[in-house]
């Protein structure tokens, strides 16, 4: 077995995925002579509609030594405490998915069981009243959580809304400063080793060829390496997630930016509202079988309050994943590896976790198959867990105004998702599978938001007297309301700490 180290990494494609990969690998390999090159075609436009993230983005930036306030300023970012879902369960109904737990676990029993206990005896208090970032979001407030909170109730995570193109530019400069080479060229052909099928080199539009050891495909839906060259195959999940198009457009801010994303269900999909410091991102994700492009555009622009700032950006996609994320000496990231639509803002997070797996199983030139197989197994499991979480949003809807919702409500579900739903319905337990991207509180948010409640609660919750539980819940609500009210307005926090000069 060869133990020769990887000497030459070639990344095909820039954009968010390409420059996240370049930055991460340059930092990971900074004490080695490994050469990293990014081929960024001047003729292929970056998708660039993604503007919302998950809290894991903060960990990614921290791992690179990036100052949080600096990246916020330079990407025109705002803060994201979660997502408000409007009209998903039924028209006129809304709920919030936060990046935090509800209440406190007591005697090893999760809080939602105590909440269900009180609900069973007539308490009408919504579970959202037991979550600090939900109250802050409703009040339009934001503050960074204390590193040493006086109560566990004050622990919460947050993410960002940012300009994805500006974030790519930020990471590009970071990577270039670490010695990454940028080639403004287009790949026109791929040379494969005739004996083992590995990628040997790339032929560029200037007539040159570029040999490499490890290739990272960040070329978007084209999958120039992973699919066009290696014929890896694609697993189509559109029968579970039938939305296949999106139209995005930017508009002027007409009010102070909210510290959360808005996802508003429509008859054939859903619209997003994402506030940045200097503009708002808007989009409509829809199923083309049930809505024309023209109808989608008219519906989206009709609901926008501010003046439009750009032409519409159209995205056609098929939800699913490559049959292998890592094939031979090629790793696919971002849209090249798979796409599960923008709901819950998972795309950038999946790039990040894909890179983490590459770090864990980083190869030598021998490319041990057992390491590749394990990376693929974990990646497949992670995509399936995210897929199931998204499916629940559609399947649990009780909307009756469109064929899309009727189809989703009656479709067959993946076996593990069915088991998870039935387990919660029975006694409120939430099973966690390997490679879960969304924690227990997230599933509680969605179950509750769609009015899915268990027949009973954990009997261990009865070890605490009903009146004691009632008093404890009252105290939690009081502490959370007090904490939320003390936080500054979201706009004021940004103006004081991280306002963009642009």
Tab-separated table of N, CA and C in Angstrom, residues 160-290:
chain	number	residue	atom	x	y	z
A	160	UNK	N	-26.763	33.184	10.182
A	160	UNK	CA	-26.730	34.460	9.465
A	160	UNK	C	-27.628	34.410	8.229
A	161	UNK	N	-28.042	35.608	7.818
A	161	UNK	CA	-28.488	35.842	6.449
A	161	UNK	C	-27.371	36.664	5.812
A	162	UNK	N	-26.818	36.203	4.705
A	162	UNK	CA	-25.774	37.008	4.070
A	162	UNK	C	-25.871	36.932	2.557
A	163	UNK	N	-25.128	37.802	1.904
A	163	UNK	CA	-25.016	37.786	0.451
A	163	UNK	C	-24.035	36.670	0.105
A	164	UNK	N	-24.529	35.596	-0.514
A	164	UNK	CA	-23.689	34.424	-0.783
A	164	UNK	C	-22.523	34.756	-1.708
A	165	UNK	N	-22.728	35.680	-2.641
A	165	UNK	CA	-21.643	36.046	-3.546
A	165	UNK	C	-20.548	36.806	-2.795
A	166	UNK	N	-20.954	37.676	-1.872
A	166	UNK	CA	-19.962	38.391	-1.070
A	166	UNK	C	-19.223	37.431	-0.145
A	167	UNK	N	-19.916	36.422	0.363
A	167	UNK	CA	-19.260	35.424	1.211
A	167	UNK	C	-18.238	34.628	0.403
A	168	UNK	N	-18.586	34.283	-0.832
A	168	UNK	CA	-17.626	33.595	-1.703
A	168	UNK	C	-16.402	34.465	-1.953
A	169	UNK	N	-16.632	35.753	-2.191
A	169	UNK	CA	-15.513	36.678	-2.400
A	169	UNK	C	-14.625	36.747	-1.158
A	170	UNK	N	-15.264	36.759	0.005
A	170	UNK	CA	-14.522	36.830	1.269
A	170	UNK	C	-13.623	35.600	1.418
A	171	UNK	N	-14.188	34.421	1.153
A	171	UNK	CA	-13.403	33.190	1.291
A	171	UNK	C	-12.357	33.068	0.192
A	172	UNK	N	-12.655	33.599	-0.987
A	172	UNK	CA	-11.653	33.582	-2.056
A	172	UNK	C	-10.395	34.319	-1.618
A	173	UNK	N	-10.586	35.507	-1.059
A	173	UNK	CA	-9.421	36.274	-0.613
A	173	UNK	C	-8.698	35.568	0.518
A	174	UNK	N	-9.459	34.947	1.407
A	174	UNK	CA	-8.854	34.178	2.505
A	174	UNK	C	-7.979	33.062	1.933
A	175	UNK	N	-8.515	32.317	0.971
A	175	UNK	CA	-7.794	31.191	0.389
A	175	UNK	C	-6.562	31.660	-0.387
A	176	UNK	N	-6.713	32.733	-1.150
A	176	UNK	CA	-5.571	33.254	-1.907
A	176	UNK	C	-4.454	33.690	-0.969
A	177	UNK	N	-4.826	34.246	0.176
A	177	UNK	CA	-3.814	34.660	1.154
A	177	UNK	C	-3.044	33.476	1.730
A	178	UNK	N	-3.659	32.291	1.666
A	178	UNK	CA	-2.991	31.079	2.151
A	178	UNK	C	-2.268	30.341	1.028
A	179	UNK	N	-2.208	30.953	-0.137
A	179	UNK	CA	-1.429	30.369	-1.224
A	179	UNK	C	-2.203	29.562	-2.236
A	180	UNK	N	-3.528	29.544	-2.142
A	180	UNK	CA	-4.329	28.831	-3.139
A	180	UNK	C	-4.199	29.528	-4.488
A	181	UNK	N	-4.078	28.744	-5.539
A	181	UNK	CA	-3.966	29.278	-6.892
A	181	UNK	C	-5.343	29.347	-7.534
A	182	UNK	N	-5.663	30.475	-8.148
A	182	UNK	CA	-6.934	30.634	-8.864
A	182	UNK	C	-6.667	30.702	-10.348
A	183	UNK	N	-7.342	29.833	-11.109
A	183	UNK	CA	-7.213	29.822	-12.555
A	183	UNK	C	-8.556	30.196	-13.163
A	184	UNK	N	-8.603	31.303	-13.863
A	184	UNK	CA	-9.846	31.746	-14.499
A	184	UNK	C	-9.940	31.094	-15.869
A	185	UNK	N	-10.273	29.804	-15.829
A	185	UNK	CA	-10.320	28.983	-17.035
A	185	UNK	C	-11.583	28.123	-17.017
A	186	UNK	N	-11.812	27.432	-18.123
A	186	UNK	CA	-12.943	26.513	-18.239
A	186	UNK	C	-12.419	25.124	-18.566
A	187	UNK	N	-12.948	24.121	-17.868
A	187	UNK	CA	-12.577	22.740	-18.145
A	187	UNK	C	-13.308	22.278	-19.399
A	188	UNK	N	-12.557	21.792	-20.390
A	188	UNK	CA	-13.176	21.342	-21.645
A	188	UNK	C	-13.108	19.830	-21.809
A	189	UNK	N	-12.222	19.164	-21.049
A	189	UNK	CA	-12.134	17.709	-21.150
A	189	UNK	C	-11.463	17.160	-19.899
A	190	UNK	N	-11.705	15.888	-19.632
A	190	UNK	CA	-11.152	15.218	-18.459
A	190	UNK	C	-10.443	13.953	-18.909
A	191	UNK	N	-9.198	13.786	-18.491
A	191	UNK	CA	-8.411	12.613	-18.837
A	191	UNK	C	-8.469	11.605	-17.697
A	192	UNK	N	-8.870	10.356	-18.023
A	192	UNK	CA	-8.957	9.289	-17.025
A	192	UNK	C	-7.832	8.284	-17.221
A	193	UNK	N	-7.388	7.720	-16.114
A	193	UNK	CA	-6.395	6.651	-16.150
A	193	UNK	C	-7.064	5.393	-16.710
A	194	UNK	N	-6.497	4.841	-17.757
A	194	UNK	CA	-7.132	3.705	-18.422
A	194	UNK	C	-7.112	2.437	-17.586
A	195	UNK	N	-6.226	2.367	-16.594
A	195	UNK	CA	-6.125	1.142	-15.797
A	195	UNK	C	-7.085	1.111	-14.615
A	196	UNK	N	-7.322	2.267	-13.972
A	196	UNK	CA	-8.186	2.267	-12.782
A	196	UNK	C	-9.346	3.257	-12.857
A	197	UNK	N	-9.444	4.037	-13.918
A	197	UNK	CA	-10.550	4.972	-14.087
A	197	UNK	C	-10.441	6.241	-13.278
A	198	UNK	N	-9.332	6.448	-12.571
A	198	UNK	CA	-9.139	7.667	-11.787
A	198	UNK	C	-8.927	8.854	-12.725
A	199	UNK	N	-9.263	10.037	-12.232
A	199	UNK	CA	-9.002	11.256	-12.996
A	199	UNK	C	-7.502	11.541	-12.968
A	200	UNK	N	-6.923	11.753	-14.138
A	200	UNK	CA	-5.491	12.066	-14.227
A	200	UNK	C	-5.249	13.556	-14.342
A	201	UNK	N	-5.977	14.192	-15.237
A	201	UNK	CA	-5.747	15.614	-15.466
A	201	UNK	C	-6.958	16.239	-16.136
A	202	UNK	N	-6.978	17.565	-16.140
A	202	UNK	CA	-8.053	18.327	-16.747
A	202	UNK	C	-7.489	19.147	-17.893
A	203	UNK	N	-8.199	19.173	-19.002
A	203	UNK	CA	-7.799	20.000	-20.132
A	203	UNK	C	-8.608	21.296	-20.089
A	204	UNK	N	-7.893	22.404	-20.220
A	204	UNK	CA	-8.496	23.722	-20.087
A	204	UNK	C	-8.680	24.389	-21.439
A	205	UNK	N	-9.489	25.436	-21.449
A	205	UNK	CA	-9.824	26.091	-22.717
A	205	UNK	C	-8.664	26.863	-23.324
A	206	UNK	N	-7.558	27.003	-22.593
A	206	UNK	CA	-6.388	27.668	-23.160
A	206	UNK	C	-5.410	26.670	-23.778
A	207	UNK	N	-5.792	25.396	-23.833
A	207	UNK	CA	-4.945	24.376	-24.425
A	207	UNK	C	-4.061	23.649	-23.436
A	208	UNK	N	-3.957	24.141	-22.225
A	208	UNK	CA	-3.122	23.496	-21.214
A	208	UNK	C	-3.880	22.385	-20.517
A	209	UNK	N	-3.121	21.480	-19.882
A	209	UNK	CA	-3.760	20.451	-19.066
A	209	UNK	C	-3.171	20.530	-17.664
A	210	UNK	N	-4.010	20.139	-16.695
A	210	UNK	CA	-3.656	20.305	-15.288
A	210	UNK	C	-3.762	18.959	-14.593
A	211	UNK	N	-2.621	18.313	-14.256
A	211	UNK	CA	-2.671	17.033	-13.541
A	211	UNK	C	-2.933	17.255	-12.054
A	212	UNK	N	-3.516	16.244	-11.413
A	212	UNK	CA	-3.776	16.354	-9.977
A	212	UNK	C	-3.857	14.993	-9.328
A	213	UNK	N	-3.854	14.992	-7.982
A	213	UNK	CA	-3.998	13.759	-7.206
A	213	UNK	C	-5.427	13.599	-6.701
A	214	UNK	N	-5.974	14.680	-6.137
A	214	UNK	CA	-7.319	14.680	-5.579
A	214	UNK	C	-8.113	15.795	-6.254
A	215	UNK	N	-9.323	15.473	-6.705
A	215	UNK	CA	-10.154	16.447	-7.406
A	215	UNK	C	-11.440	16.672	-6.619
A	216	UNK	N	-11.812	17.935	-6.447
A	216	UNK	CA	-13.037	18.315	-5.743
A	216	UNK	C	-13.974	18.941	-6.763
A	217	UNK	N	-15.134	18.314	-6.942
A	217	UNK	CA	-16.098	18.799	-7.924
A	217	UNK	C	-17.081	19.749	-7.251
A	218	UNK	N	-16.945	21.032	-7.547
A	218	UNK	CA	-17.860	22.065	-7.060
A	218	UNK	C	-18.476	22.781	-8.262
A	219	UNK	N	-18.737	22.021	-9.308
A	219	UNK	CA	-19.196	22.591	-10.574
A	219	UNK	C	-20.708	22.710	-10.664
A	220	UNK	N	-21.407	22.533	-9.535
A	220	UNK	CA	-22.852	22.694	-9.539
A	220	UNK	C	-23.564	21.500	-10.134
A	221	UNK	N	-24.782	21.747	-10.609
A	221	UNK	CA	-25.608	20.660	-11.126
A	221	UNK	C	-24.940	19.910	-12.285
A	222	UNK	N	-24.028	20.568	-12.996
A	222	UNK	CA	-23.366	19.920	-14.132
A	222	UNK	C	-22.601	18.674	-13.705
A	223	UNK	N	-21.989	18.728	-12.520
A	223	UNK	CA	-21.174	17.605	-12.074
A	223	UNK	C	-20.128	17.228	-13.102
A	224	UNK	N	-19.315	18.194	-13.510
A	224	UNK	CA	-18.364	17.992	-14.606
A	224	UNK	C	-17.465	16.782	-14.375
A	225	UNK	N	-17.039	16.597	-13.146
A	225	UNK	CA	-16.147	15.480	-12.839
A	225	UNK	C	-16.917	14.262	-12.351
A	226	UNK	N	-17.736	14.470	-11.297
A	226	UNK	CA	-18.390	13.345	-10.628
A	226	UNK	C	-19.381	12.631	-11.543
A	227	UNK	N	-20.009	13.356	-12.467
A	227	UNK	CA	-21.032	12.751	-13.321
A	227	UNK	C	-20.611	12.681	-14.779
A	228	UNK	N	-20.227	13.806	-15.351
A	228	UNK	CA	-19.901	13.793	-16.782
A	228	UNK	C	-18.691	12.917	-17.079
A	229	UNK	N	-17.698	12.949	-16.184
A	229	UNK	CA	-16.487	12.157	-16.415
A	229	UNK	C	-16.579	10.760	-15.812
A	230	UNK	N	-17.043	10.661	-14.554
A	230	UNK	CA	-17.014	9.387	-13.841
A	230	UNK	C	-18.331	8.616	-13.891
A	231	UNK	N	-19.374	9.211	-14.444
A	231	UNK	CA	-20.658	8.510	-14.612
A	231	UNK	C	-21.138	7.869	-13.304
A	232	UNK	N	-21.159	8.664	-12.242
A	232	UNK	CA	-21.458	8.138	-10.910
A	232	UNK	C	-22.920	7.761	-10.737
A	233	UNK	N	-23.809	8.486	-11.355
A	233	UNK	CA	-25.239	8.214	-11.211
A	233	UNK	C	-25.877	9.100	-10.155
A	234	UNK	N	-27.188	9.236	-10.244
A	234	UNK	CA	-27.930	10.148	-9.369
A	234	UNK	C	-29.163	9.442	-8.830
A	235	UNK	N	-29.411	9.595	-7.550
A	235	UNK	CA	-30.578	9.008	-6.890
A	235	UNK	C	-31.653	10.081	-6.791
A	236	UNK	N	-32.713	9.900	-7.528
A	236	UNK	CA	-33.768	10.897	-7.650
A	236	UNK	C	-34.761	10.758	-6.499
A	237	UNK	N	-34.960	11.856	-5.738
A	237	UNK	CA	-35.895	11.858	-4.616
A	237	UNK	C	-37.096	12.772	-4.873
A	238	UNK	N	-37.351	13.099	-6.126
A	238	UNK	CA	-38.419	14.053	-6.416
A	238	UNK	C	-39.804	13.498	-6.118
A	239	UNK	N	-39.925	12.183	-5.960
A	239	UNK	CA	-41.224	11.629	-5.579
A	239	UNK	C	-41.549	11.946	-4.123
A	240	UNK	N	-40.549	12.309	-3.323
A	240	UNK	CA	-40.761	12.748	-1.952
A	240	UNK	C	-40.687	14.271	-1.816
A	241	UNK	N	-39.870	14.895	-2.628
A	241	UNK	CA	-39.700	16.356	-2.592
A	241	UNK	C	-39.914	16.863	-4.017
A	242	UNK	N	-41.174	17.054	-4.418
A	242	UNK	CA	-41.494	17.305	-5.829
A	242	UNK	C	-41.229	18.718	-6.334
A	243	UNK	N	-40.929	19.669	-5.465
A	243	UNK	CA	-40.584	21.000	-5.976
A	243	UNK	C	-39.297	20.886	-6.796
A	244	UNK	N	-39.299	21.475	-7.988
A	244	UNK	CA	-38.167	21.304	-8.895
A	244	UNK	C	-37.686	22.603	-9.527
A	245	UNK	N	-38.249	23.722	-9.096
A	245	UNK	CA	-37.813	25.005	-9.646
A	245	UNK	C	-37.857	26.088	-8.569
A	246	UNK	N	-37.082	27.125	-8.811
A	246	UNK	CA	-37.117	28.290	-7.921
A	246	UNK	C	-36.827	29.538	-8.739
A	247	UNK	N	-37.468	30.614	-8.366
A	247	UNK	CA	-37.171	31.916	-8.946
A	247	UNK	C	-36.834	32.840	-7.782
A	248	UNK	N	-35.716	33.557	-7.921
A	248	UNK	CA	-35.237	34.433	-6.850
A	248	UNK	C	-35.035	35.840	-7.392
A	249	UNK	N	-35.302	36.824	-6.537
A	249	UNK	CA	-35.135	38.222	-6.931
A	249	UNK	C	-34.904	39.059	-5.682
A	250	UNK	N	-34.133	40.106	-5.823
A	250	UNK	CA	-33.804	40.970	-4.692
A	250	UNK	C	-34.663	42.233	-4.728
A	251	UNK	N	-34.921	42.784	-3.530
A	251	UNK	CA	-35.735	44.000	-3.447
A	251	UNK	C	-35.214	44.912	-2.353
A	252	UNK	N	-35.687	46.139	-2.390
A	252	UNK	CA	-35.322	47.109	-1.360
A	252	UNK	C	-35.943	46.731	-0.023
A	253	UNK	N	-35.249	47.060	1.058
A	253	UNK	CA	-35.837	46.914	2.389
A	253	UNK	C	-36.862	48.023	2.605
A	254	UNK	N	-38.043	47.655	3.052
A	254	UNK	CA	-39.069	48.647	3.359
A	254	UNK	C	-39.278	48.783	4.861
A	255	UNK	N	-38.589	47.950	5.646
A	255	UNK	CA	-38.702	48.021	7.098
A	255	UNK	C	-37.420	47.482	7.713
A	256	UNK	N	-37.300	47.593	9.009
A	256	UNK	CA	-36.107	47.091	9.693
A	256	UNK	C	-35.978	45.583	9.481
A	257	UNK	N	-34.753	45.093	9.266
A	257	UNK	CA	-34.582	43.656	9.007
A	257	UNK	C	-34.943	42.810	10.226
A	258	UNK	N	-35.690	41.748	9.986
A	258	UNK	CA	-36.078	40.829	11.051
A	258	UNK	C	-34.948	39.854	11.342
A	259	UNK	N	-34.835	39.374	12.582
A	259	UNK	CA	-33.767	38.423	12.917
A	259	UNK	C	-34.180	36.977	12.660
A	260	UNK	N	-34.878	36.749	11.574
A	260	UNK	CA	-35.273	35.393	11.221
A	260	UNK	C	-35.695	35.342	9.754
A	261	UNK	N	-35.683	34.129	9.209
A	261	UNK	CA	-36.158	33.867	7.854
A	261	UNK	C	-37.662	33.635	7.890
A	262	UNK	N	-38.343	34.030	6.819
A	262	UNK	CA	-39.768	33.733	6.695
A	262	UNK	C	-39.958	32.758	5.534
A	263	UNK	N	-40.685	31.673	5.790
A	263	UNK	CA	-41.037	30.694	4.761
A	263	UNK	C	-42.559	30.654	4.683
A	264	UNK	N	-43.112	31.094	3.555
A	264	UNK	CA	-44.562	31.273	3.418
A	264	UNK	C	-45.087	30.300	2.377
A	265	UNK	N	-45.921	29.375	2.810
A	265	UNK	CA	-46.437	28.357	1.903
A	265	UNK	C	-47.411	28.973	0.897
A	266	UNK	N	-47.350	28.472	-0.319
A	266	UNK	CA	-48.249	28.884	-1.398
A	266	UNK	C	-48.900	27.640	-1.998
A	267	UNK	N	-49.771	27.810	-2.971
A	267	UNK	CA	-50.545	26.675	-3.465
A	267	UNK	C	-49.693	25.619	-4.158
A	268	UNK	N	-48.510	26.006	-4.671
A	268	UNK	CA	-47.676	25.030	-5.380
A	268	UNK	C	-46.253	24.997	-4.858
A	269	UNK	N	-46.038	25.464	-3.634
A	269	UNK	CA	-44.699	25.486	-3.063
A	269	UNK	C	-44.628	26.478	-1.917
A	270	UNK	N	-43.558	27.259	-1.885
A	270	UNK	CA	-43.408	28.215	-0.788
A	270	UNK	C	-42.477	29.351	-1.204
A	271	UNK	N	-42.641	30.481	-0.526
A	271	UNK	CA	-41.804	31.651	-0.794
A	271	UNK	C	-40.924	31.956	0.409
A	272	UNK	N	-39.722	32.441	0.124
A	272	UNK	CA	-38.856	32.875	1.226
A	272	UNK	C	-38.726	34.386	1.255
A	273	UNK	N	-38.493	34.900	2.464
A	273	UNK	CA	-38.181	36.307	2.703
A	273	UNK	C	-36.957	36.324	3.607
A	274	UNK	N	-35.850	36.831	3.075
A	274	UNK	CA	-34.593	36.820	3.812
A	274	UNK	C	-34.035	38.238	3.877
A	275	UNK	N	-34.001	38.852	5.065
A	275	UNK	CA	-33.540	40.235	5.185
A	275	UNK	C	-32.027	40.344	5.342
A	276	UNK	N	-31.396	41.135	4.474
A	276	UNK	CA	-30.001	41.508	4.642
A	276	UNK	C	-29.955	42.956	5.098
A	277	UNK	N	-28.768	43.465	5.342
A	277	UNK	CA	-28.669	44.845	5.829
A	277	UNK	C	-29.178	45.850	4.806
A	278	UNK	N	-28.876	45.633	3.536
A	278	UNK	CA	-29.167	46.645	2.524
A	278	UNK	C	-30.233	46.233	1.511
A	279	UNK	N	-30.766	45.029	1.664
A	279	UNK	CA	-31.801	44.578	0.737
A	279	UNK	C	-32.485	43.353	1.321
A	280	UNK	N	-33.469	42.861	0.576
A	280	UNK	CA	-34.158	41.640	0.977
A	280	UNK	C	-34.073	40.619	-0.148
A	281	UNK	N	-33.853	39.367	0.233
A	281	UNK	CA	-33.893	38.284	-0.733
A	281	UNK	C	-35.282	37.673	-0.767
A	282	UNK	N	-35.785	37.408	-1.953
A	282	UNK	CA	-37.115	36.829	-2.133
A	282	UNK	C	-37.020	35.664	-3.109
A	283	UNK	N	-37.813	34.644	-2.874
A	283	UNK	CA	-37.813	33.527	-3.805
A	283	UNK	C	-39.069	32.698	-3.692
A	284	UNK	N	-39.367	31.974	-4.752
A	284	UNK	CA	-40.503	31.058	-4.775
A	284	UNK	C	-39.968	29.698	-5.228
A	285	UNK	N	-40.075	28.706	-4.352
A	285	UNK	CA	-39.719	27.325	-4.667
A	285	UNK	C	-41.014	26.601	-5.001
A	286	UNK	N	-41.088	25.966	-6.172
A	286	UNK	CA	-42.388	25.435	-6.594
A	286	UNK	C	-42.221	24.182	-7.453
A	287	UNK	N	-43.326	23.486	-7.616
A	287	UNK	CA	-43.379	22.296	-8.451
A	287	UNK	C	-43.901	22.695	-9.822
A	288	UNK	N	-43.080	22.530	-10.848
A	288	UNK	CA	-43.472	22.987	-12.182
A	288	UNK	C	-44.650	22.195	-12.738
A	289	UNK	N	-44.912	21.029	-12.182
A	289	UNK	CA	-46.070	20.238	-12.608
A	289	UNK	C	-47.378	20.926	-12.231
A	290	UNK	N	-47.297	21.794	-11.206
A	290	UNK	CA	-48.515	22.416	-10.684
A	290	UNK	C	-48.541	23.937	-10.849
